[in-house]
C-alpha cells in the first residue's frame, strides 16, 4: 500500500513505515496514539521536522503544545530524504531571487537559509543530538557545456555578491579526481550530510523533554472552528485548541483545510542505496570518502557516499504513487547511476524507496498565518491557523527553521521580516489542480529529450 496524497483519503496509521536504508539502520521510538479528548493552547498537525521544530519552539517559550502525527515517526519525508544539509529551499537560486526581487531581498533570504543551517547545527550541539553528521565536499556537476558556463558564472557571482566561497572544477580536474562520465565541469562547496531518521527521533526526544505532548498514529481527520478556536478530530480522540499549525507538507490529504487545499503539488522523489562498494569499486570510481553531489538537470540527480561505503542515489520518482516501486522506475535510476559511474556496473541495489516533496506553484516555500478570520463567527472567533510547506525537496535544515518561524509568527514574538517572499503572502492556488499530474507527465517526457 502506497500513500498518494492526490488519490488516498489521508495518511492512515495502518500504512507501513518506508522500506528505507534509514529505517534499516535506526529504530524509531514508539509514541502513543491519542485515545481521549484533549485541550491545548497550540496544536501542531504533522510530526516531521517542521512540526516537531514548531513544537520545540513553542515548548521552549513555555506554551502548552500538543502534536499529532498520522503514522509513526519518520513516515513522511523525514524518514525518506537523502540527508543533505543544504542552505536554501524552494526551487529559486539566490541569483533567481535577486533577478525577481532585487539584491536586498536576496541577501535577506540568504540570511534565512543560512539561519536554517545554523539552527540545525546549534540544536545538534545544544541538545547533544546523535545524527551521524558527516562533512565532506559537495560537488555541483554540469551535465552539459551550457550548464558548465552558467555554473561557473553563477559561482563567481555568488562569491562576489553573497560571500559564498567555492572552487571551480574544469572537466579535466573533475575526471582526475573521479571516474565520472557525462560531466562537463563543476563547482566544489563545503558540504555536510546526516542520518535523517535519527534527526527526527532526536527532535521528538527534545520536544518531549521540553514538555510538548506528542501523539503518533493519530491522523487529524477533521478541522472545525469552535468557540474556543478549533476542534480537531482523530479516529479515537479530539483536540480542542486555540491555534493550529499545519505541518503536513507534501503528505497533506487532498481535502484538509481551505488554507492548504490545492496550494501545493506533491511530487515523488526516489532513492536507492547500493551494497557497500568494494575497495576496488571505490578506487575505480573515485568515490573513496564521504562526499555529496547534485547535477544541473531540471530533474536533478543527487547522490552521496554513505559512511559505510554505500552509494545513495536519488532522482525524480514516478508520477503516480501506485507506480513508485515498479521495476522500470528502479532501472531508470540505476541506469542514471551507471551513466555517471560505469565502473559500478553490477553493484546490487539493496534498498529502494520513494517520498513526496511539496512543490509550490511559484517555487517559493511559504510560512503563513491566517489571523484574519471571517464569516459569521468572526467576532467570537479567537484562534488562528497557519502552515509551513512548499520546500520543493529541500528541507533537512529549512523545514525545522520554517517550523520555528511558524511558531514565532503564531506567538507574535519574533522580529521576522514579513516583507520577505517567504512570509508576505499565502501559497498560490494551483489552477486546474486536477491536471497537475498530466502536466508533470508531459514535463518528464520533455525533460527526457531536452536533457540528453
Ligand atoms: C526522496 C527525498 C529526498 C530528499 N532529500 C533531501 C535532502 O537530501 N536534503 C534536503 O534538504 N531535503 C531533502 N528532501 C526534502 C525534505 O525531506 C523535506 O523538505 C522535509 O523532510 C519536510 O519536512 P516536513 O516536516 O515539512 O514534512 P514530513 O517530514 O513529510 O512530515 C509530514 C508529516 O505529516 C504527517 N501527516 C500527514 N497528514 C496528517 C494528518 N492528517 N494528521 C496528522 N499528521 C499528518 C505525516 O505522517 C508526516 O509525518 C527530500 C525529500 C524526499 C522525498
Coordinates of C-alpha atoms and ligand atoms in Angstrom, one line a residue:
X1 CA 0.0 0.0 0.0
X2 CA 1.5 3.3 -1.1
X3 CA 0.1 6.6 0.1
X4 CA -0.7 9.0 -2.7
X5 CA -1.8 12.5 -1.5
X6 CA -3.8 13.2 -4.6
X7 CA -5.7 9.9 -4.5
X8 CA -5.8 8.4 -1.0
X9 CA -8.1 9.9 1.6
X10 CA -5.3 10.7 4.0
X11 CA -2.3 9.1 5.8
X12 CA -3.6 6.2 7.8
X13 CA -1.9 4.8 10.9
X14 CA -2.1 1.3 9.2
X15 CA 0.4 2.3 6.4
X16 CA 3.8 0.6 6.8
X17 CA 6.9 2.6 7.5
X18 CA 9.1 3.2 4.5
X19 CA 11.4 0.4 3.5
X20 CA 14.4 2.8 3.6
X21 CA 18.1 2.3 4.4
X22 CA 17.4 4.8 7.3
X23 CA 14.8 2.6 8.8
X24 CA 17.1 -0.4 8.4
X25 CA 19.8 1.3 10.4
X26 CA 17.8 3.1 13.1
X27 CA 14.7 2.1 15.1
X28 CA 12.4 5.0 15.8
X29 CA 10.8 5.2 19.3
X30 CA 7.2 4.3 19.5
X31 CA 5.0 7.2 20.6
X32 CA 1.4 6.7 21.9
X33 CA -1.8 7.4 19.9
X34 CA -4.4 9.8 21.0
X35 CA -7.3 8.0 22.7
X36 CA -9.1 10.8 24.6
X37 CA -10.3 14.4 24.4
X38 CA -7.5 16.9 25.0
X39 CA -7.4 20.7 25.4
X40 CA -4.3 22.6 24.3
X41 CA -3.4 26.2 23.5
X42 CA -1.5 25.1 20.3
X43 CA -2.0 22.1 18.2
X44 CA 0.6 21.1 15.6
X45 CA -0.6 18.7 12.9
X46 CA 2.3 16.7 11.4
X47 CA 5.3 15.4 13.2
X48 CA 8.2 15.7 10.7
X49 CA 10.9 18.3 11.0
X50 CA 8.5 21.2 10.5
X51 CA 6.0 20.1 13.1
X52 CA 8.5 18.9 15.8
X53 CA 10.5 22.1 15.4
X54 CA 7.4 24.2 15.9
X55 CA 6.6 22.1 19.0
X56 CA 10.1 22.6 20.3
X57 CA 9.9 26.4 19.8
X58 CA 6.5 26.6 21.5
X59 CA 7.6 24.4 24.4
X60 CA 10.8 26.5 24.8
X61 CA 8.5 29.5 25.1
X62 CA 6.6 27.6 27.9
X63 CA 3.5 27.3 25.7
X64 CA 1.0 24.5 26.1
X65 CA 1.5 22.4 22.9
X66 CA 0.2 19.1 21.5
X67 CA 1.3 17.5 18.3
X68 CA -0.5 14.9 16.2
X69 CA 1.0 12.7 13.5
X70 CA -1.0 10.3 11.4
X71 CA 1.6 7.5 11.4
X72 CA 4.9 6.6 13.1
X73 CA 7.9 8.9 13.4
X74 CA 9.6 9.4 10.1
X75 CA 6.7 8.2 8.0
X76 CA 6.9 11.4 5.8
X77 CA 9.9 12.9 4.2
X78 CA 11.8 12.9 7.4
X79 CA 12.4 9.2 7.1
X80 CA 12.9 9.2 3.3
X81 CA 15.2 12.0 2.4
X82 CA 18.9 11.9 1.3
X83 CA 20.2 13.7 4.4
X84 CA 21.9 16.5 2.5
X85 CA 22.2 19.7 4.7
X86 CA 21.6 22.4 2.1
X87 CA 21.4 26.2 2.5
X88 CA 18.3 27.0 0.6
X89 CA 14.8 25.9 -0.1
X90 CA 12.3 26.1 -2.9
X91 CA 13.5 26.0 -6.5
X92 CA 14.8 29.5 -6.9
X93 CA 18.5 30.1 -6.6
X94 CA 19.8 33.3 -4.8
X95 CA 20.5 34.7 -8.3
X96 CA 16.9 33.9 -9.4
X97 CA 15.6 35.6 -6.2
X98 CA 17.8 38.6 -6.9
X99 CA 16.6 38.9 -10.5
X100 CA 13.0 38.8 -9.3
X101 CA 13.1 40.9 -6.1
X102 CA 16.5 42.6 -6.1
X103 CA 19.7 42.1 -4.2
X104 CA 18.4 43.3 -0.8
X105 CA 15.7 40.7 -0.7
X106 CA 18.0 38.0 -2.0
X107 CA 20.5 38.8 0.8
X108 CA 17.8 38.7 3.4
X109 CA 16.6 35.4 2.1
X110 CA 20.2 34.1 2.2
X111 CA 20.1 35.1 5.9
X112 CA 17.0 32.9 6.4
X113 CA 18.5 30.0 4.5
X114 CA 21.9 30.2 6.4
X115 CA 19.9 30.7 9.6
X116 CA 18.3 27.4 9.0
X117 CA 21.7 25.6 8.8
X118 CA 22.8 27.5 11.8
X119 CA 19.7 26.5 13.8
X120 CA 20.2 22.8 12.9
X121 CA 23.9 22.9 13.9
X122 CA 23.1 24.8 17.1
X123 CA 20.3 22.3 18.2
X124 CA 22.6 19.4 17.4
X125 CA 25.2 20.9 19.7
X126 CA 22.8 22.2 22.4
X127 CA 20.8 19.0 22.7
X128 CA 23.6 16.6 22.0
X129 CA 21.8 15.1 19.1
X130 CA 23.3 11.9 17.7
X131 CA 22.6 12.2 14.0
X132 CA 25.8 11.0 12.2
X133 CA 26.8 14.3 10.7
X134 CA 29.5 13.8 8.1
X135 CA 31.3 16.7 6.5
X136 CA 32.9 16.4 3.0
X137 CA 32.9 18.1 -0.3
X138 CA 29.6 18.9 -2.0
X139 CA 30.0 19.0 -5.8
X140 CA 27.6 20.6 -8.2
X141 CA 28.1 19.0 -11.6
X142 CA 27.2 20.4 -15.0
X143 CA 25.6 17.9 -17.3
X144 CA 26.3 19.9 -20.5
X145 CA 28.6 22.7 -21.7
X146 CA 26.0 25.4 -21.4
X147 CA 25.3 24.5 -17.8
X148 CA 29.1 24.4 -17.1
X149 CA 29.4 28.0 -18.2
X150 CA 26.3 29.0 -16.2
X151 CA 27.5 27.2 -13.1
X152 CA 30.9 29.0 -13.4
X153 CA 29.3 32.4 -13.9
X154 CA 26.9 31.8 -11.0
X155 CA 29.7 30.6 -8.7
X156 CA 31.6 33.8 -9.4
X157 CA 28.5 36.0 -8.8
X158 CA 27.8 34.2 -5.5
X159 CA 31.3 34.6 -4.3
X160 CA 31.4 38.3 -5.2
X161 CA 28.0 39.4 -4.0
X162 CA 26.9 36.8 -1.5
X163 CA 30.2 35.7 0.0
X164 CA 29.7 32.1 -0.9
X165 CA 33.1 30.5 -1.4
X166 CA 33.5 27.7 -3.9
X167 CA 36.2 26.2 -6.1
X168 CA 35.6 25.9 -9.9
X169 CA 36.5 22.5 -11.3
X170 CA 37.2 22.0 -15.0
X171 CA 36.2 18.8 -16.8
X172 CA 39.9 17.7 -16.6
X173 CA 40.2 18.5 -12.9
X174 CA 37.0 16.6 -12.2
X175 CA 38.0 13.5 -14.2
X176 CA 41.4 13.5 -12.5
X177 CA 39.5 13.1 -9.1
X178 CA 36.5 11.0 -10.1
X179 CA 36.0 8.4 -12.8
X180 CA 32.7 10.1 -13.8
X181 CA 31.1 10.2 -17.2
X182 CA 28.9 12.9 -18.8
X183 CA 30.1 15.8 -16.7
X184 CA 31.4 19.0 -18.2
X185 CA 32.8 20.8 -15.1
X186 CA 31.6 21.6 -11.7
X187 CA 31.8 23.6 -8.5
X188 CA 33.0 22.4 -5.1
X189 CA 31.5 23.7 -1.9
X190 CA 31.7 22.7 1.7
X191 CA 29.1 20.0 2.4
X192 CA 27.6 18.1 5.2
X193 CA 25.1 15.3 5.4
X194 CA 23.4 13.4 8.3
X195 CA 21.1 10.5 9.1
X196 CA 17.6 12.0 8.5
X197 CA 15.7 9.5 10.6
X198 CA 17.9 9.8 13.6
X199 CA 17.3 13.6 13.3
X200 CA 13.6 13.3 13.5
X201 CA 14.0 10.9 16.5
X202 CA 16.2 13.4 18.2
X203 CA 13.7 16.2 17.6
X204 CA 10.9 14.1 19.1
X205 CA 13.1 13.4 22.2
X206 CA 13.8 17.1 22.6
X207 CA 10.2 18.2 22.1
X208 CA 9.1 15.7 24.8
X209 CA 11.8 16.7 27.2
X210 CA 10.8 20.4 26.8
X211 CA 7.2 19.5 27.7
X212 CA 5.4 19.1 24.3
X213 CA 2.7 16.3 24.2
X214 CA 3.2 14.1 21.2
X215 CA 0.7 11.6 19.7
X216 CA 1.5 9.4 16.7
X217 CA -0.6 7.0 14.7
X218 CA -3.4 9.6 15.2
X219 CA -4.4 11.3 11.9
X220 CA -6.3 14.5 12.1
X221 CA -9.4 13.8 10.0
X222 CA -11.4 16.9 10.6
X223 CA -10.6 20.6 11.5
X224 CA -13.6 22.6 12.6
X225 CA -14.0 26.1 14.1
X226 CA -15.3 26.2 17.6
X227 CA -15.9 29.0 20.1
X228 CA -12.6 28.3 21.7
X229 CA -10.7 28.2 18.4
X230 CA -10.7 24.8 16.7
X231 CA -11.8 21.2 17.3
X232 CA -9.6 18.6 15.5
X233 CA -10.9 15.1 15.4
X234 CA -8.8 11.9 15.1
X235 CA -10.2 8.3 14.8
X236 CA -10.2 7.8 18.6
X237 CA -9.9 11.3 20.2
X238 CA -10.0 15.0 19.6
X239 CA -8.0 18.1 20.4
X240 CA -9.6 21.4 21.2
X241 CA -7.0 24.1 20.5
X242 CA -6.9 27.9 20.1
X243 CA -4.2 27.8 17.4
X244 CA -3.5 25.3 14.7
X245 CA -0.1 24.8 12.9
X246 CA -0.4 22.7 9.8
X247 CA 2.9 20.9 9.2
X248 CA 1.8 18.0 6.9
X249 CA 3.7 19.3 3.9
X250 CA 3.5 17.0 0.8
X251 CA 1.7 14.4 2.9
X252 CA -1.3 16.8 3.4
X253 CA -4.5 14.9 2.5
X254 CA -6.2 16.1 -0.8
X255 CA -9.1 17.8 1.2
X256 CA -7.9 19.0 4.6
X257 CA -8.5 22.7 5.2
X258 CA -9.2 25.7 3.0
X259 CA -5.9 27.3 3.8
X260 CA -3.9 24.4 2.2
X261 CA -6.2 22.7 -0.2
X262 CA -4.7 22.8 -3.8
X263 CA -1.9 25.0 -2.6
X264 CA 1.0 22.6 -3.2
X265 CA 1.8 19.7 -5.6
X266 CA 3.1 16.5 -4.1
X267 CA 5.8 15.1 -6.5
X268 CA 7.7 11.9 -5.9
X269 CA 11.4 11.6 -5.5
X270 CA 13.0 8.2 -5.3
X271 CA 16.3 6.9 -3.8
X272 CA 18.2 3.7 -4.0
X273 CA 21.2 2.6 -1.8
X274 CA 23.7 0.2 -3.2
X275 CA 25.6 -2.6 -1.4
X276 CA 28.8 -1.4 0.2
X277 CA 31.3 -0.6 -2.6
X278 CA 34.3 -2.9 -2.7
X279 CA 37.8 -1.3 -2.3
X280 CA 38.3 -1.8 -6.0
X281 CA 34.9 -0.2 -6.9
X282 CA 35.8 2.8 -4.7
X283 CA 39.2 3.2 -6.2
X284 CA 38.0 2.9 -9.8
X285 CA 35.1 5.3 -9.3
X286 CA 36.9 7.8 -7.2
X287 CA 34.2 7.6 -4.5
X288 CA 36.7 7.0 -1.8
X289 CA 35.4 9.2 1.0
X290 CA 32.1 10.7 2.1
X291 CA 31.1 13.3 -0.4
X292 CA 27.8 14.5 -2.0
X293 CA 26.7 15.6 -5.4
X294 CA 23.9 17.3 -7.3
X295 CA 23.7 17.9 -11.0
X296 CA 22.3 20.7 -13.1
X297 CA 19.5 18.8 -14.8
X298 CA 16.0 20.2 -14.5
X299 CA 15.1 16.8 -12.9
X300 CA 18.2 16.6 -10.8
X301 CA 20.1 13.6 -9.7
X302 CA 21.6 13.7 -6.2
X303 CA 24.0 11.2 -4.7
X304 CA 26.3 10.8 -1.7
X305 CA 28.8 8.3 -0.4
X306 CA 27.5 7.0 2.9
X307 CA 29.8 6.5 5.9
X308 CA 29.6 2.7 5.4
X309 CA 30.8 3.0 1.8
X310 CA 27.4 2.5 0.1
X311 CA 26.3 4.9 -2.7
X312 CA 22.9 6.6 -2.1
X313 CA 21.5 7.8 -5.5
X314 CA 18.3 9.8 -5.9
X315 CA 16.2 11.5 -8.6
X316 CA 12.7 12.1 -9.7
X317 CA 10.2 9.3 -9.0
X318 CA 7.1 8.0 -10.7
X319 CA 4.2 10.4 -11.5
X320 CA 1.7 8.3 -9.6
X321 CA 2.1 6.8 -6.1
X322 CA 1.0 3.3 -7.3
X323 CA 3.9 3.2 -9.8
X324 CA 6.6 4.1 -7.2
X325 CA 8.1 0.6 -6.8
X326 CA 7.9 -0.5 -10.5
X327 CA 10.9 -2.3 -11.8
X328 CA 11.1 0.3 -14.6
X329 CA 11.4 3.1 -12.1
X330 CA 14.3 1.3 -10.3
X331 CA 16.0 0.5 -13.5
X332 CA 15.7 4.2 -14.7
X333 CA 17.6 5.4 -11.6
X334 CA 20.1 2.6 -11.7
X335 CA 20.9 3.4 -15.4
X336 CA 21.4 7.0 -14.5
X337 CA 23.9 6.0 -11.8
X338 CA 25.7 3.7 -14.3
X339 CA 25.8 6.5 -16.9
X340 CA 27.9 8.5 -14.4
X341 CA 29.8 5.6 -12.8
X342 CA 30.2 2.8 -15.3
X343 CA 32.8 1.2 -13.0
X344 CA 29.9 0.4 -10.6
X345 CA 28.3 -1.9 -13.1
X346 CA 26.8 -5.0 -11.4
X347 CA 26.6 -3.5 -7.9
X348 CA 23.5 -4.6 -6.0
X349 CA 20.6 -2.2 -5.2
X350 CA 20.0 -3.1 -1.5
X351 CA 17.3 -0.5 -0.8
X352 CA 14.8 1.5 -2.8
X353 CA 12.1 3.8 -1.6
X354 CA 10.2 7.0 -2.6
X355 CA 8.7 10.0 -0.9
X356 CA 6.6 13.0 -1.7
X357 CA 8.1 16.5 -1.9
X358 CA 5.9 19.6 -1.7
X359 CA 6.2 21.9 -4.8
X360 CA 4.7 25.3 -4.6
X361 CA 3.3 26.9 -7.8
X362 CA 5.9 29.8 -7.8
X363 CA 8.8 27.6 -6.4
X364 CA 8.8 29.6 -3.2
X365 CA 8.0 28.0 0.2
X366 CA 5.6 29.8 2.5
X367 CA 5.3 30.2 6.2
X368 CA 1.9 31.8 6.6
X369 CA -0.6 32.5 9.3
X370 CA -4.1 33.5 8.6
X371 CA -5.0 35.7 11.5
X372 CA -7.9 37.4 9.9
X373 CA -10.9 35.1 10.5
X374 CA -14.0 36.0 8.6
X375 CA -17.6 34.7 8.4
X376 CA -20.5 34.7 10.9
X377 CA -18.4 33.6 13.8
X378 CA -15.7 36.2 13.3
X379 CA -16.4 38.3 16.3
X380 CA -16.4 35.3 18.7
X381 CA -13.6 33.5 17.0
X382 CA -10.3 33.8 18.8
X383 CA -7.8 31.4 17.2
X384 CA -5.7 31.4 14.1
X385 CA -4.3 28.8 11.7
X386 CA -1.1 28.7 9.8
X387 CA 1.1 26.4 7.8
X388 CA 4.7 26.0 6.5
X389 CA 5.2 24.0 3.3
X390 CA 6.3 24.0 -0.3
X391 CA 10.0 23.5 0.2
X392 CA 10.3 21.8 -3.2
X393 CA 12.6 19.0 -1.9
X394 CA 15.0 21.0 0.2
X395 CA 14.1 20.9 3.8
X396 CA 16.5 19.0 6.0
X397 CA 17.6 22.2 7.5
X398 CA 14.9 24.6 6.2
X399 CA 11.8 22.6 7.4
X400 CA 12.9 23.0 11.1
X401 CA 13.6 26.6 10.6
X402 CA 10.2 27.1 8.9
X403 CA 8.6 25.3 11.9
X404 CA 10.4 27.7 14.3
X405 CA 9.3 30.7 12.2
X406 CA 5.7 29.4 12.1
X407 CA 5.6 29.0 15.8
X408 CA 7.1 32.5 16.3
X409 CA 4.6 34.0 13.9
X410 CA 1.8 32.3 15.8
X411 CA 3.1 33.7 19.1
X412 CA 3.8 37.1 17.6
X413 CA 7.2 37.0 19.3
X414 CA 9.7 37.5 16.7
X415 CA 11.3 40.1 14.5
X416 CA 10.6 38.2 11.3
X417 CA 10.8 40.5 8.2
X418 CA 7.3 39.8 7.0
X419 CA 8.0 41.6 3.7
X420 CA 10.1 38.6 2.5
X421 CA 8.5 36.4 -0.2
X422 CA 8.5 33.5 2.3
X423 CA 6.1 35.3 4.6
X424 CA 4.2 38.1 2.9
X425 CA 1.6 36.1 1.0
X426 CA -0.1 32.7 1.2
X427 CA 0.8 29.8 -1.1
X428 CA -0.7 30.4 -4.6
X429 CA -3.5 28.1 -5.5
X430 CA -2.9 25.7 -8.4
X431 CA -5.2 26.5 -11.3
X432 CA -6.6 23.3 -13.0
X433 CA -5.5 21.4 -9.9
X434 CA -6.8 18.1 -11.3
X435 CA -4.5 18.5 -14.4
X436 CA -1.3 18.6 -12.3
X437 CA -0.3 15.0 -12.9
X438 CA -0.9 15.3 -16.6
X439 CA 1.4 18.4 -16.8
X440 CA 4.0 16.6 -14.7
X441 CA 4.0 13.6 -17.1
X442 CA 4.5 15.9 -20.1
X443 CA 7.3 17.7 -18.3
X444 CA 9.1 14.4 -17.7
X445 CA 8.7 13.4 -21.3
X446 CA 10.1 16.8 -22.4
X447 CA 13.0 16.7 -20.0
X448 CA 13.9 13.2 -21.3
X449 CA 14.6 14.8 -24.7
X450 CA 15.9 18.2 -23.5
X451 CA 18.4 16.6 -21.1
X452 CA 20.0 14.1 -23.4
Ligands
LIG1 C1 13.3 11.2 -1.6 C2 13.5 12.5 -0.9 C3 14.8 13.0 -0.8 C4 15.1 14.3 -0.2 N1 16.3 14.7 0.1 C5 16.6 15.8 0.7 C6 17.9 16.2 1.0 O1 18.9 15.5 0.9 N2 18.1 17.4 1.6 C7 17.0 18.3 1.9 O2 17.3 19.4 2.4 N3 15.8 17.9 1.7 C8 15.5 16.7 1.1 N4 14.2 16.3 0.9 C9 13.1 17.1 1.4 C10 12.9 17.0 2.9 O3 13.0 15.7 3.3 C11 11.6 17.7 3.3 O4 11.5 19.0 2.8 C12 11.4 17.7 4.8 O5 11.6 16.5 5.4 C13 10.0 18.2 5.1 O6 9.7 18.0 6.4 P1 8.2 18.2 7.0 O7 8.3 18.0 8.4 O8 7.7 19.5 6.5 O9 7.4 17.1 6.3 P2 7.4 15.5 6.6 O10 8.6 15.0 7.1 O11 6.9 14.9 5.3 O12 6.2 15.4 7.7 C14 4.9 15.5 7.4 C15 4.1 14.6 8.4 O13 2.7 14.9 8.4 C16 2.0 13.8 8.8 N5 0.6 13.9 8.4 C17 0.1 13.9 7.1 N6 -1.2 14.0 7.2 C18 -1.6 14.1 8.5 C19 -2.8 14.2 9.2 N7 -4.0 14.3 8.6 N8 -2.7 14.3 10.6 C20 -1.6 14.2 11.2 N9 -0.4 14.1 10.6 C21 -0.4 14.0 9.3 C22 2.8 12.7 8.0 O14 2.6 11.4 8.6 C23 4.2 13.1 8.2 O15 4.9 12.5 9.3 C24 14.0 15.0 0.3 C25 12.6 14.5 0.1 C26 12.4 13.3 -0.4 C27 11.0 12.8 -0.6

